[in-house]
Amino acid sequence: MTTKRQVVFPKYHKLMEQVGENIKLARKRRKLTTVQVAERAGIARSTLYLIEKGGTGVAFGAYFNVLRVLGLQNDVLKLAADDELGRKLQDLKLLNGV
């Protein structure tokens, strides 16, 4: 079975790079090595390197496990928490009786 490669537009790579940098800074603030975090997250050190670079080919589960090791697992709840566009679309449907 072949896996489909996810395509992320170049303008969004900067966002992922910032996520990776934030994770790297969180690890360093906790004075944890890449080996420690990788082992605790159950991933290869090379995967952690990709995460800290904002790699878009890394599974979301790997990102989550690293956040968990850093005690930041609840930050995942902030993703898509403020769906402003979705609420506007819903309100339009309610106004139009659709």
Coordinates of C-alpha atoms in Angstrom, one line a residue:
M1 CA 0.0 0.0 0.0
T2 CA 1.4 3.4 -1.0
T3 CA 0.8 6.4 1.2
K4 CA -0.3 9.7 -0.3
R5 CA 2.1 12.6 0.3
Q6 CA 0.4 15.6 1.8
V7 CA 0.9 18.9 -0.1
V8 CA 1.3 22.0 1.9
F9 CA 1.5 25.3 0.0
P10 CA 4.8 27.2 0.4
K11 CA 3.1 30.1 2.1
Y12 CA 2.0 27.8 5.0
H13 CA 5.4 26.3 5.5
K14 CA 6.3 29.4 7.6
L15 CA 3.5 28.5 10.0
M16 CA 4.8 25.0 10.4
E17 CA 8.3 26.3 10.9
Q18 CA 7.0 28.5 13.7
V19 CA 5.3 25.5 15.3
G20 CA 8.5 23.6 15.1
E21 CA 10.5 26.4 16.6
N22 CA 8.0 26.7 19.5
I23 CA 8.3 23.0 20.2
K24 CA 12.1 23.3 20.2
L25 CA 12.1 26.3 22.5
A26 CA 9.7 24.4 24.9
R27 CA 12.1 21.5 25.0
K28 CA 15.1 23.7 25.7
R29 CA 13.3 25.6 28.4
R30 CA 12.7 22.2 30.1
K31 CA 16.4 21.3 29.6
L32 CA 15.5 18.1 27.8
T33 CA 17.7 16.6 25.2
T34 CA 16.5 15.5 21.8
V35 CA 17.2 11.9 22.8
Q36 CA 15.2 12.2 26.0
V37 CA 12.1 13.7 24.2
A38 CA 12.3 11.3 21.3
E39 CA 12.5 8.2 23.7
R40 CA 9.6 9.5 25.9
A41 CA 7.5 10.3 22.8
G42 CA 8.3 6.9 21.2
I43 CA 9.7 8.4 18.1
A44 CA 13.1 8.4 16.4
R45 CA 15.4 11.3 17.0
S46 CA 15.3 12.1 13.3
T47 CA 11.5 12.5 13.6
L48 CA 11.9 14.9 16.4
Y49 CA 14.4 16.8 14.3
L50 CA 11.8 17.0 11.5
I51 CA 9.1 18.2 14.0
E52 CA 11.4 20.9 15.3
K53 CA 11.9 22.0 11.7
G54 CA 8.2 22.1 11.2
G55 CA 8.1 19.1 8.9
T56 CA 4.8 18.7 7.1
G57 CA 5.4 15.0 6.4
V58 CA 5.4 14.0 10.0
A59 CA 2.2 12.4 11.4
F60 CA 0.1 14.5 13.7
G61 CA 0.3 11.7 16.3
A62 CA 4.1 12.3 16.5
Y63 CA 3.6 16.0 17.0
F64 CA 1.0 15.2 19.7
N65 CA 3.3 12.8 21.6
V66 CA 6.1 15.4 21.7
L67 CA 3.6 17.9 23.0
R68 CA 2.5 15.4 25.6
V69 CA 6.1 14.8 26.7
L70 CA 6.5 18.6 27.1
G71 CA 3.3 18.9 29.1
L72 CA 1.6 20.9 26.3
Q73 CA -0.9 18.3 25.2
N74 CA -3.9 20.6 25.9
D75 CA -2.5 23.1 23.4
V76 CA -4.0 20.8 20.8
L77 CA -7.5 21.9 21.9
K78 CA -6.6 25.4 20.7
L79 CA -6.4 24.2 17.1
A80 CA -9.5 25.3 15.2
A81 CA -11.1 26.5 18.4
D82 CA -12.2 29.8 17.0
D83 CA -14.0 29.0 13.8
E84 CA -15.1 32.5 12.9
L85 CA -15.8 31.7 9.2
G86 CA -17.8 28.6 10.2
R87 CA -19.9 30.5 12.6
K88 CA -20.6 33.2 10.0
L89 CA -21.6 30.6 7.4
Q90 CA -23.9 29.0 10.0
D91 CA -25.5 32.4 10.8
L92 CA -26.1 33.0 7.1
K93 CA -27.9 29.7 6.8
L94 CA -30.0 30.5 9.8
L95 CA -30.9 34.0 8.4
N96 CA -31.8 32.5 5.0
G97 CA -33.8 29.7 6.5
V98 CA -31.7 27.0 4.8

